[in-house]
Coordinates of C-alpha atoms in Angstrom, one line a residue:
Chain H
X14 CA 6.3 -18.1 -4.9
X15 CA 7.2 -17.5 -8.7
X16 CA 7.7 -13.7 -9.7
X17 CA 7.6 -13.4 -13.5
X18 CA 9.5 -9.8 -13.8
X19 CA 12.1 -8.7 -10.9
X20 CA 11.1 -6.5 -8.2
X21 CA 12.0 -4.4 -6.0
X22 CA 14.1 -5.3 -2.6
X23 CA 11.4 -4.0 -0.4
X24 CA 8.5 -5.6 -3.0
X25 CA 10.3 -8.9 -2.2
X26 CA 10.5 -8.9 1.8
X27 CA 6.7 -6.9 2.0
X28 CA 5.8 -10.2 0.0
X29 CA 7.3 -12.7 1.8
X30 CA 6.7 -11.1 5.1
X31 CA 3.0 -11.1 3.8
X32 CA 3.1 -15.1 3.2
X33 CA 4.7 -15.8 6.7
X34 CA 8.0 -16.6 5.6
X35 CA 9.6 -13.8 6.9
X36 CA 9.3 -12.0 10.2
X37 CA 7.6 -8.7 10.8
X38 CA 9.6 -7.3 13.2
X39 CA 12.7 -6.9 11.4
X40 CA 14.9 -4.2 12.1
X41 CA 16.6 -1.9 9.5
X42 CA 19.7 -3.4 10.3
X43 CA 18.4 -7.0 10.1
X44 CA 17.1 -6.0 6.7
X45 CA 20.7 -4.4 5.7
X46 CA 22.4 -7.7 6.2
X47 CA 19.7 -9.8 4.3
X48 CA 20.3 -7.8 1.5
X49 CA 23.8 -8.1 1.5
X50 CA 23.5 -11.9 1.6
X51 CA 21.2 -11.3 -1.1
X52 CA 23.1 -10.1 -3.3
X53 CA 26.3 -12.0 -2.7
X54 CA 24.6 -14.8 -3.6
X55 CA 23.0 -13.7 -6.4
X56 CA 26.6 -12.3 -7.4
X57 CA 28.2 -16.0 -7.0
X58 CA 25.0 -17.5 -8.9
X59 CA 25.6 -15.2 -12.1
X60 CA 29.4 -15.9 -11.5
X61 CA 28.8 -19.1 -11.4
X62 CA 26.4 -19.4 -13.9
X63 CA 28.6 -17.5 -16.4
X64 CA 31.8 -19.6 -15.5
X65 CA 29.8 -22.7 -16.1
X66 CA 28.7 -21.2 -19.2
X67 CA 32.3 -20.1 -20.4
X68 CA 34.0 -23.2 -18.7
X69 CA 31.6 -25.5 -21.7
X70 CA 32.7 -22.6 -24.6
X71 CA 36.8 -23.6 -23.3
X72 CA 36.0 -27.2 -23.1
X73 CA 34.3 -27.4 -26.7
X74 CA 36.9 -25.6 -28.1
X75 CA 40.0 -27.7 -26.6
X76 CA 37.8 -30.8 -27.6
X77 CA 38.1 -29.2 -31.1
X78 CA 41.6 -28.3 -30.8
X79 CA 42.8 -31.5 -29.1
X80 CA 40.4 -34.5 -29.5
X81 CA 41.2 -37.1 -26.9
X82 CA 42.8 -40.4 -27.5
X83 CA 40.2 -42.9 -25.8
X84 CA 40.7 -46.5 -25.1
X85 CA 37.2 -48.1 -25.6
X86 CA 38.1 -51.7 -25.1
X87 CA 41.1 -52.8 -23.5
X88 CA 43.7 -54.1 -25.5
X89 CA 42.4 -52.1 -28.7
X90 CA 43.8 -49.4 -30.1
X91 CA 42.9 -46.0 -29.4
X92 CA 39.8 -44.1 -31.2
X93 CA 40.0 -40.1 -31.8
X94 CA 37.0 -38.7 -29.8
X95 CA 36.1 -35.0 -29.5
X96 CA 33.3 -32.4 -30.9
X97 CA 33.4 -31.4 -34.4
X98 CA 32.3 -28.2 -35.3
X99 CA 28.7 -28.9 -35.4
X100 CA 28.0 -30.4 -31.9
X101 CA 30.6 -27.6 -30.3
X102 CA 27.9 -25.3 -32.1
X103 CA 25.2 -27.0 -30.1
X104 CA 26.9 -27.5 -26.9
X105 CA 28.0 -23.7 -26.6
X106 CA 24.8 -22.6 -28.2
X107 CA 23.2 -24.6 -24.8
X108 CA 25.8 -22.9 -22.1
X109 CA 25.0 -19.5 -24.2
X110 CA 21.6 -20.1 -24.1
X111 CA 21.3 -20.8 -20.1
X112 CA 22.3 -16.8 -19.7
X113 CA 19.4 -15.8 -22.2
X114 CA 18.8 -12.6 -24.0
X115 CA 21.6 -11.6 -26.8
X116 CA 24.2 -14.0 -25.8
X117 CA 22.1 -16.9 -27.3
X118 CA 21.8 -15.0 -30.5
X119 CA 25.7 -14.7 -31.5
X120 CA 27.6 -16.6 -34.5
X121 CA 28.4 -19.5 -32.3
X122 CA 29.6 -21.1 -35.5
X123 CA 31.5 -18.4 -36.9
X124 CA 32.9 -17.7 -33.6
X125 CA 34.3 -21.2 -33.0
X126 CA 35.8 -21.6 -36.2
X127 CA 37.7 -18.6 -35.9
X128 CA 39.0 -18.9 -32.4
X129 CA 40.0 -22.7 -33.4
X130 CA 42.2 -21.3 -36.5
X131 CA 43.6 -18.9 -34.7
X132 CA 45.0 -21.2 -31.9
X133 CA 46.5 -24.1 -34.6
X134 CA 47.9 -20.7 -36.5
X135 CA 49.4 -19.7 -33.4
X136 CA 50.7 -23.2 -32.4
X137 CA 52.4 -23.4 -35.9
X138 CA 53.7 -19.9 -35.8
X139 CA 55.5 -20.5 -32.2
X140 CA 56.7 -23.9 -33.8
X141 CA 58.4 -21.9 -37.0
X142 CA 60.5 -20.1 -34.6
X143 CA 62.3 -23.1 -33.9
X144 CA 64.2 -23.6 -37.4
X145 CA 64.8 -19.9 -38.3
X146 CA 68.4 -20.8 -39.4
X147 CA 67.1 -23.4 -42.2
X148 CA 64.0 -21.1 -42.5
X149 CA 64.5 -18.5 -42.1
X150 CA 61.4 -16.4 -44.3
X151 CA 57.5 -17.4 -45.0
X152 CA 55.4 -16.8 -48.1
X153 CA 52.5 -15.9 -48.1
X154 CA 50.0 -17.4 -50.8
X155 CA 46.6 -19.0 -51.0
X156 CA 45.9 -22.5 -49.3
X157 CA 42.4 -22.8 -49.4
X158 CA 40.0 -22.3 -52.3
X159 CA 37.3 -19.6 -51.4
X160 CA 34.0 -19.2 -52.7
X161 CA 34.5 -15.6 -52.7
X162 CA 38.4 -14.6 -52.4
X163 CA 39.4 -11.4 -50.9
X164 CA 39.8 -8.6 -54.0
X165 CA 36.2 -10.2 -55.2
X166 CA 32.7 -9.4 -54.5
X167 CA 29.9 -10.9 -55.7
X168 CA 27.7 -9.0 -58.7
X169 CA 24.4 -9.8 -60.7
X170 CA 23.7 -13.4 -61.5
X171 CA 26.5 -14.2 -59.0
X172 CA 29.5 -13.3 -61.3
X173 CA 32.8 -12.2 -59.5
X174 CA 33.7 -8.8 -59.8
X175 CA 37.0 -7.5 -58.9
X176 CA 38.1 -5.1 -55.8
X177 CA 41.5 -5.1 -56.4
X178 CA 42.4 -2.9 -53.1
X179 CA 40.9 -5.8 -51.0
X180 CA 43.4 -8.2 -52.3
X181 CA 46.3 -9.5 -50.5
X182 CA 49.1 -7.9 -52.9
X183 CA 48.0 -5.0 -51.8
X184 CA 47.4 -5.5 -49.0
X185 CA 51.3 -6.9 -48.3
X186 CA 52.2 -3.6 -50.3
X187 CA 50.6 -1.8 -47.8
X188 CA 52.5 -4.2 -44.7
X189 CA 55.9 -3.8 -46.6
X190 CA 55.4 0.2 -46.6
X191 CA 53.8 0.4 -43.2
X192 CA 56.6 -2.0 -41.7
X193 CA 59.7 -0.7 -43.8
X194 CA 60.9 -3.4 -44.7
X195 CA 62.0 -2.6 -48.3
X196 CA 63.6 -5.8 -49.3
X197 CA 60.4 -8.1 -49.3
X198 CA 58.9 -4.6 -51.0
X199 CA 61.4 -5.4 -53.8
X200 CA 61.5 -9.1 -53.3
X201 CA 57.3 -8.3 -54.2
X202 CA 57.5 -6.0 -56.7
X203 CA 60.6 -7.8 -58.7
X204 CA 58.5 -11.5 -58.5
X205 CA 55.2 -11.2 -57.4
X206 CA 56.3 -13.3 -54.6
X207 CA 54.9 -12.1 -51.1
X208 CA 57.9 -13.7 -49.0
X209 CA 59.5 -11.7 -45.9
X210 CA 61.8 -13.3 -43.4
X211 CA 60.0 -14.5 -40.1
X212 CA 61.6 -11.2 -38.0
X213 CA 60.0 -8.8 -40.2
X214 CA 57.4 -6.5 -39.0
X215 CA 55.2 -7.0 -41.8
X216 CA 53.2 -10.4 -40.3
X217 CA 52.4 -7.9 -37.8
X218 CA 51.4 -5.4 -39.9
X219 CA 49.3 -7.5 -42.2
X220 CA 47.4 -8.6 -39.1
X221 CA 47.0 -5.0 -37.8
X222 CA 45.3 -4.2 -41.2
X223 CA 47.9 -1.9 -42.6
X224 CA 46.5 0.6 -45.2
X225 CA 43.1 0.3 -43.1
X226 CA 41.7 -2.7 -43.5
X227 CA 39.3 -3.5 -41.0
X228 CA 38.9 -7.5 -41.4
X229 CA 41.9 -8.4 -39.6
X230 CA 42.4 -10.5 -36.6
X231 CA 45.7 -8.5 -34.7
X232 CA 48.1 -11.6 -34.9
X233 CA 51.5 -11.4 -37.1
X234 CA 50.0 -15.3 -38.6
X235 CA 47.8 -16.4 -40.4
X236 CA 44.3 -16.3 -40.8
X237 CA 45.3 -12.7 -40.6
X238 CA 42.2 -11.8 -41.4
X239 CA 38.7 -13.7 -41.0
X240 CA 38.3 -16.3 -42.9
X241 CA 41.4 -16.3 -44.9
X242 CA 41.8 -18.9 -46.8
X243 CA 45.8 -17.4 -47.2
X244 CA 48.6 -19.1 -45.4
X245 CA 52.4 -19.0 -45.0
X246 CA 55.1 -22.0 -45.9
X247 CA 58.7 -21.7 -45.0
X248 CA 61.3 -20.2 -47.2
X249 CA 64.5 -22.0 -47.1
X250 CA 67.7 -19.9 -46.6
X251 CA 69.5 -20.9 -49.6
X252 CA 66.4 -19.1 -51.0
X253 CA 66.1 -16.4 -48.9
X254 CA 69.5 -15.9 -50.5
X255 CA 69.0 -15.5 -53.8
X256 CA 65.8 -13.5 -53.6
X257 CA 68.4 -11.3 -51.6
X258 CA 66.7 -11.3 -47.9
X259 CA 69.6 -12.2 -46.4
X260 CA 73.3 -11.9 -47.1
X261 CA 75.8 -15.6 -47.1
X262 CA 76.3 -16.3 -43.4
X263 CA 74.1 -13.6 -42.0
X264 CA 71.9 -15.1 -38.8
X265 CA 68.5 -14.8 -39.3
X266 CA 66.4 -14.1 -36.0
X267 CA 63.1 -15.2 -34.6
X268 CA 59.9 -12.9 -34.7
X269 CA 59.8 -10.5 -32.0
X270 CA 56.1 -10.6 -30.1
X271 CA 54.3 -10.5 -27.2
X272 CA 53.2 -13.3 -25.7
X273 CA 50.9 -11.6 -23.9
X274 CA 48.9 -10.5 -27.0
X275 CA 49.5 -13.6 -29.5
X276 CA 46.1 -15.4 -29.2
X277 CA 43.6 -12.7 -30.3
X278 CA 40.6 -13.0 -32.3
Chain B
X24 CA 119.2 -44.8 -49.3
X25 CA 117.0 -43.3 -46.9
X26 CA 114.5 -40.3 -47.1
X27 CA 113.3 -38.4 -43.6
X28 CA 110.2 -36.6 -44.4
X29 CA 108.4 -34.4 -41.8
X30 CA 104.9 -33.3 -42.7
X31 CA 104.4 -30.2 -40.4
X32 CA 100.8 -28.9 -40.6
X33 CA 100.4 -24.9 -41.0
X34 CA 97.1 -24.3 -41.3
X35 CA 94.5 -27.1 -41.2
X36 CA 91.5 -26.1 -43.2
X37 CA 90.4 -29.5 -44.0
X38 CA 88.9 -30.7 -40.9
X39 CA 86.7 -28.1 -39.6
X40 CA 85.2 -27.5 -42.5
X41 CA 84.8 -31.7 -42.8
X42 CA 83.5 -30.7 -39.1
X43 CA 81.0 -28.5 -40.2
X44 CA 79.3 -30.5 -42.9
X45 CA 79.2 -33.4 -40.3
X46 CA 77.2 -30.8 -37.7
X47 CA 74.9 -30.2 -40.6
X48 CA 74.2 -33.7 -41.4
X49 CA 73.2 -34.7 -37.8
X50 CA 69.8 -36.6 -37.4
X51 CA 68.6 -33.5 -35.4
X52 CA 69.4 -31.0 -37.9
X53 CA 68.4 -33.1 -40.9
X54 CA 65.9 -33.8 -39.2
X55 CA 64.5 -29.7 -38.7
X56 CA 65.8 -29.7 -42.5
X57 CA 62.9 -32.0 -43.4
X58 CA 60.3 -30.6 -40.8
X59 CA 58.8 -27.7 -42.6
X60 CA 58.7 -28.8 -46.5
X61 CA 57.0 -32.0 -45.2
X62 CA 54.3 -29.7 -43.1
X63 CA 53.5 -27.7 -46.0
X64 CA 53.2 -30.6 -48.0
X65 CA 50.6 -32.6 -46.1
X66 CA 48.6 -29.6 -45.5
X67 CA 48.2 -28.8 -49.3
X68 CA 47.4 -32.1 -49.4
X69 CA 45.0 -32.3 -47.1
X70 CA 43.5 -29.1 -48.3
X71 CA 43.3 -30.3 -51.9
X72 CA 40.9 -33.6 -50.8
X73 CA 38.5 -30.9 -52.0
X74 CA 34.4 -30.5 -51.3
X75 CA 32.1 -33.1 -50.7
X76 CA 31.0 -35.6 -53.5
X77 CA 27.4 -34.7 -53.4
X78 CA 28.3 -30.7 -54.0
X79 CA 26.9 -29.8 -50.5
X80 CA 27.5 -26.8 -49.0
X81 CA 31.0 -27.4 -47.8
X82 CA 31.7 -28.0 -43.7
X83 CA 35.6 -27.4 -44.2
X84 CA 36.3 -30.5 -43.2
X85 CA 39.3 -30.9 -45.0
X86 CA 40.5 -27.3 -44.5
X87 CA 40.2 -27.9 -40.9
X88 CA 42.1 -30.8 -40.8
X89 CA 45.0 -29.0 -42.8
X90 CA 44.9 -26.6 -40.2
X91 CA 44.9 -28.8 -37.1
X92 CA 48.8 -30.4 -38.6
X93 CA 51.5 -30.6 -35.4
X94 CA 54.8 -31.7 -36.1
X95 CA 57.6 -32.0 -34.1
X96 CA 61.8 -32.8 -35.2
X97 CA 63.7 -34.4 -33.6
X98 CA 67.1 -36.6 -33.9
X99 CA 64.4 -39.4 -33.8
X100 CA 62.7 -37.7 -36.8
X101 CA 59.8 -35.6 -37.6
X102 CA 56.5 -36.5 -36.7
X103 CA 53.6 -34.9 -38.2
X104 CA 50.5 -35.2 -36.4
X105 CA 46.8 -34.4 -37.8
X106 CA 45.3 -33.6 -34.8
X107 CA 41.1 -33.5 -36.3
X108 CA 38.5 -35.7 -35.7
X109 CA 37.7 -37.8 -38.4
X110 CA 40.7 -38.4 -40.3
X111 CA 42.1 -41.5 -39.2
X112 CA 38.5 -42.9 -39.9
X113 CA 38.5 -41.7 -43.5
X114 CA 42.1 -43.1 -44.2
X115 CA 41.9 -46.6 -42.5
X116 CA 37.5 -47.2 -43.1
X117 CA 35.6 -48.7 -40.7
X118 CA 32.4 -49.2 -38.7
X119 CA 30.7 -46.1 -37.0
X120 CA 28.7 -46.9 -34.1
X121 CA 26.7 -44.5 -32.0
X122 CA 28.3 -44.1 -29.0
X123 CA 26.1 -41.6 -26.6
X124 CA 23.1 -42.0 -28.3
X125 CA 20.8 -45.5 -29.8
X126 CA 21.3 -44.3 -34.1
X127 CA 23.5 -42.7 -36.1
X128 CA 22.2 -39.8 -37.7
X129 CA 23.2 -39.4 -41.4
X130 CA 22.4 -36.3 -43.1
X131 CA 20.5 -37.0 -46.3
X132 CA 20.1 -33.4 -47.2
X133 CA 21.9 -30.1 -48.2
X134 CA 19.9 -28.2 -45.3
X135 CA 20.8 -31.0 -43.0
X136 CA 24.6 -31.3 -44.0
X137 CA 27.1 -30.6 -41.6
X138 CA 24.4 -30.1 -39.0
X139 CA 22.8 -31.9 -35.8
X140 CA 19.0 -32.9 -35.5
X141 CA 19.0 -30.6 -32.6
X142 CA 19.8 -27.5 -34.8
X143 CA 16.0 -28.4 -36.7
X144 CA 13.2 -27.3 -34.3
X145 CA 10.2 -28.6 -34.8
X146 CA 11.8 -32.2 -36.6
X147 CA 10.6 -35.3 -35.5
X148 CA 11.5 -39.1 -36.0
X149 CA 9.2 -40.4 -38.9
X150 CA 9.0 -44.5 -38.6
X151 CA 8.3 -46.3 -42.1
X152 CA 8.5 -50.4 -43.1
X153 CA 11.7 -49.4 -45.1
X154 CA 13.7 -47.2 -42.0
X155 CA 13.2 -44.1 -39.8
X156 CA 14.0 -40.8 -40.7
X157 CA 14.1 -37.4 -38.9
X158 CA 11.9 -34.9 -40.9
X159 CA 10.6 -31.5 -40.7
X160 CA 8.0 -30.2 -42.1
X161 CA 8.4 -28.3 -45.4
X162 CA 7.8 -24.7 -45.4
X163 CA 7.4 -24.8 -49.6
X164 CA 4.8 -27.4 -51.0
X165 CA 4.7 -27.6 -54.3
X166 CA 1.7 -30.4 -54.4
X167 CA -0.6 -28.5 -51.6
X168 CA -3.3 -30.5 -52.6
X169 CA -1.1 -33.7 -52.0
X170 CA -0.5 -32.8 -48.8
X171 CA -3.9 -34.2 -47.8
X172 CA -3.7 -37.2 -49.1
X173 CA -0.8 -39.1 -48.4
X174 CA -2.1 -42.6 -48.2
X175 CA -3.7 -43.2 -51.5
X176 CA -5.6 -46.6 -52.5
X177 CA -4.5 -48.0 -49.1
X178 CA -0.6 -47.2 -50.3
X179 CA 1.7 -44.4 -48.8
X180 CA 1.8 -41.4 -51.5
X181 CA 5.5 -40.9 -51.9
X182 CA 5.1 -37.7 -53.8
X183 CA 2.8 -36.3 -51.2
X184 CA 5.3 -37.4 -48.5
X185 CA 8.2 -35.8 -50.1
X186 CA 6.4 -32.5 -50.7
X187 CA 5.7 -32.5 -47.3
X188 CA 8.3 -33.4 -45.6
X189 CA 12.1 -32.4 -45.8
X190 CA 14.1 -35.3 -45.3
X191 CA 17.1 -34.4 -43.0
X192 CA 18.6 -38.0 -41.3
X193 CA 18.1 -41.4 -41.7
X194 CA 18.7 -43.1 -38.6
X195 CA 21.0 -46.4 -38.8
X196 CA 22.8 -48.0 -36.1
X197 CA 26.0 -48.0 -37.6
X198 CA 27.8 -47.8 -41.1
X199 CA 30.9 -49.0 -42.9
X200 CA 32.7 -46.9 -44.5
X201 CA 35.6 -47.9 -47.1
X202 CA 39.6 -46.5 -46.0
X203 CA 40.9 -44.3 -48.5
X204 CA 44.8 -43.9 -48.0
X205 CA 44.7 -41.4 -50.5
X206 CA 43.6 -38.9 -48.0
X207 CA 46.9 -38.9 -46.8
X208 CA 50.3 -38.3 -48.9
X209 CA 52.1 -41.7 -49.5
X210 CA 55.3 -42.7 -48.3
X211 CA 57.3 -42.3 -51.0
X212 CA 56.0 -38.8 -51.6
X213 CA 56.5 -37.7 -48.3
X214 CA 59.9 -39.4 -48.9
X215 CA 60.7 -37.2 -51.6
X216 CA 60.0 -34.4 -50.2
X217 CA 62.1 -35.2 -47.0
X218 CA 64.9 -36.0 -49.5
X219 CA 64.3 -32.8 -51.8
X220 CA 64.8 -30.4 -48.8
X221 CA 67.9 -32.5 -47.5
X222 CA 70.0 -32.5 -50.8
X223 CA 69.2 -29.1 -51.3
X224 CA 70.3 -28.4 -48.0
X225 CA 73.7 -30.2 -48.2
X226 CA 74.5 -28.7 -51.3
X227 CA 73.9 -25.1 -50.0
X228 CA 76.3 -26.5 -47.2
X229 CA 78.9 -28.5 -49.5
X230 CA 79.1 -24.9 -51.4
X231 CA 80.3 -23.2 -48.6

């Protein structure tokens, strides 16, 4: 028996009872419990279906994160093996598309990409916390070229035009101010340098989109915001000294977070 | 004549400060010393392998790979570790195989770069004397008239062919592809670097 659009409960059983396959004489109670079992199963099917479905999203994006080292042949060495972003696309496009309706329609690619630079950002920023004494700061500066960077939009004919308020000078202006922290605020406005040691609140504040930006992704690393193509190298102390961050034998401490909270996107 | 000469020490500053500079040159700590200028360094590196030859739409490949860098220190070292598909094929070269599937599909177009056949509905495999190809059909003709006549004089009509397909993979069974070690900072850069961040280190610490 195929049905084409639900129905109701009592549809169903007046429908199977009609074809044979269930008995007429079924008490109220009887019914009661066949619906319960109904829909407990129906509940464990849609769990199911959706832990299968986010179960293939995890393992494409570990496969991503941390392709496997797979001997092929014994005796030779090992070959890298894992999704790149285009078949994680299709695989989690597949799980997505086994739930139907919106789910199927969402930026798989964009998705993935971000949730993949968010977890190496967040491995790197938990590894920086382990030489704070020899590195005490980062800087903050562009890595990756961009098509279209952040302060620019694009006008006629393609040409750049500037929005400087999108940029992320200000943008660290607005951290410094939001976060108090007045000597990367000088440090910044004495060099153009956008350097802060690591126990500052301004990561955080740059990835809560101080002075209301809106593109950010919550985390005090980099990307901070989507598709940033801005990252942070480490400052070295003898540095951080003469740019004034720190005083001669002051300690310089890790960044305070949650751990709770450090992998959002 | 005989001289008695007692050397009574008052206040020894020599040898913990001697002490110090030893703590800071130990593998461990040179070691974290080196760590960080090294990681920046191979991901600008990495980063600056820059776009595609062809001028494609880029897939980030090198971007990613800048971002997939783990490193470790340790009084062993520092290891760096590129942790993206792909790389070690690009620095060493090599012959690609299909593995899960019979061909390799190469992407022979902009629209098709960066992409699966999958992600093409509608494509199909098109079989010719000189290969096979997966193709979709063109949504643009420029020669509509061509497009009905694509065996001419008992010969294929390339131009008609072309206008009406879009040309997405050739299928091989495998390539070669050259290593390029450049990919990858060299050892002596990487050894500079290391020794940069080190003699800066242990002047900052003779200073003191």
């Amino acid at each position: 028996m195929i049905f084409s659009d639900p129905i109701s409960f009592r549809s169903a059983v007046s429908a199977l009872q009609t074809k044979g396959q269930l008995p007429r004489n079924l008490s109220a109670k009887q019914l009661q419990a066949i619906r319960r079992a109904i829909e407990k199963n129906a509940g464990e099917v849609a769990r199911d279906k959706i832990t299968i479905a986010l179960d293939k999203v995890k393992d494409s994006l570990q496969s991503v994160l941390n392709p496997a080292q797979v001997q092929r042949e014994p005796g030779a060495a090992t070959v890298t093996e894992g999704l790149n972003p285009a078949t994680a696309r299709v695989t989690i496009q597949d799980a997505l598309a086994k739930l139907g309706g919106r789910a199927a329609e969402m930026n798989v690619d964009f998705t993935v990409k971000t949730a993949v630079d968010v977890a190496q950002g967040g491995g790197r920023f938990l590894s920086d916390q382990e030489d704070v004494d020899e590195y005490p700061a980062w800087e903050l500066s562009r890595m990756y070229d961009r098509n279209v960077p952040r302060g620019f939009r694009v006008g006629p004919k393609g040409a750049l035009i500037s929005v400087p308020t999108e940029d992320w000078p200000h943008r660290w202006e607005a951290a410094a101010i939001a976060a108090g922290d007045h000597a990367a605020l000088r440090v910044f406005k004495a060099t153009g340098r956008m350097v802060a040691l690591k126990q500052s609140g301004i990561w955080q504040a740059l990835g809560d989109g101080a002075g209301g930006y809106t593109d950010t992704l919550g985390n005090p690393f980099p990307p901070f915001a989507y598709n940033s193509g801005f990252d942070v190298d480490g400052v070295s102390r003898s540095d951080c000294e003469e740019l004034g961050l720190l005083r001669s034998g002051e300690v310089a401490s890790r960044t305070a977070f949650d751990p709770a909270k450090l992998f959002s996107a | 004549m005989s001289i008695n000469c007692k050397i009574s020490v008052t206040a020894d500053t020599a040898i913990p400060a001697v002490a110090r500079i030893i703590a800071r040159t130990a593998p461990a700590r040179l070691a974290n010393v080196c760590r960080t200028p090294l990681v920046s360094f191979v991901r600008r590196h990495l980063a600056a392998n820059g776009r595609n030859k062809r001028g494609w739409p880029s897939t980030g490949f090198w971007e990613r790979a800048s971002r997939s860098v783990q490193s470790t220190a340790s009084d062993r070292g520092v290891l760096i570790l590129v942790n993206q598909v792909g790389v070690r094929q690009r620095y060493y070269g090599g012959r690609i195989t299909a593995v899960n599937r019979a061909m390799l599909t190469i992407p022979i177009s902009p629209l098709s770069y960066g992409k699966t056949a999958r992600e093409f509905p509608g494509s199909f495999i098109l079989r010719t004397p000189k290969g096979a190809w997966i193709v979709q059909y063109a949504t643009k003709n420029v020669f509509t008239k061509a497009q009905t006549t694509t065996i001419r004089g008992g010969r294929m009509n390339r131009r008609a062919v072309g206008a009406t397909f879009n040309f997405l993979f050739k299928l091989v069974q495998s390539v070669d592809q050259a290593g390029d070690p450049s990919v990858m900072p060299s050892d002596d850069e990487m050894t500079a670097v290391a020794w940069t961040a080190i003699t800066k280190e242990l002047g900052a610490s003779w200073e003191k």
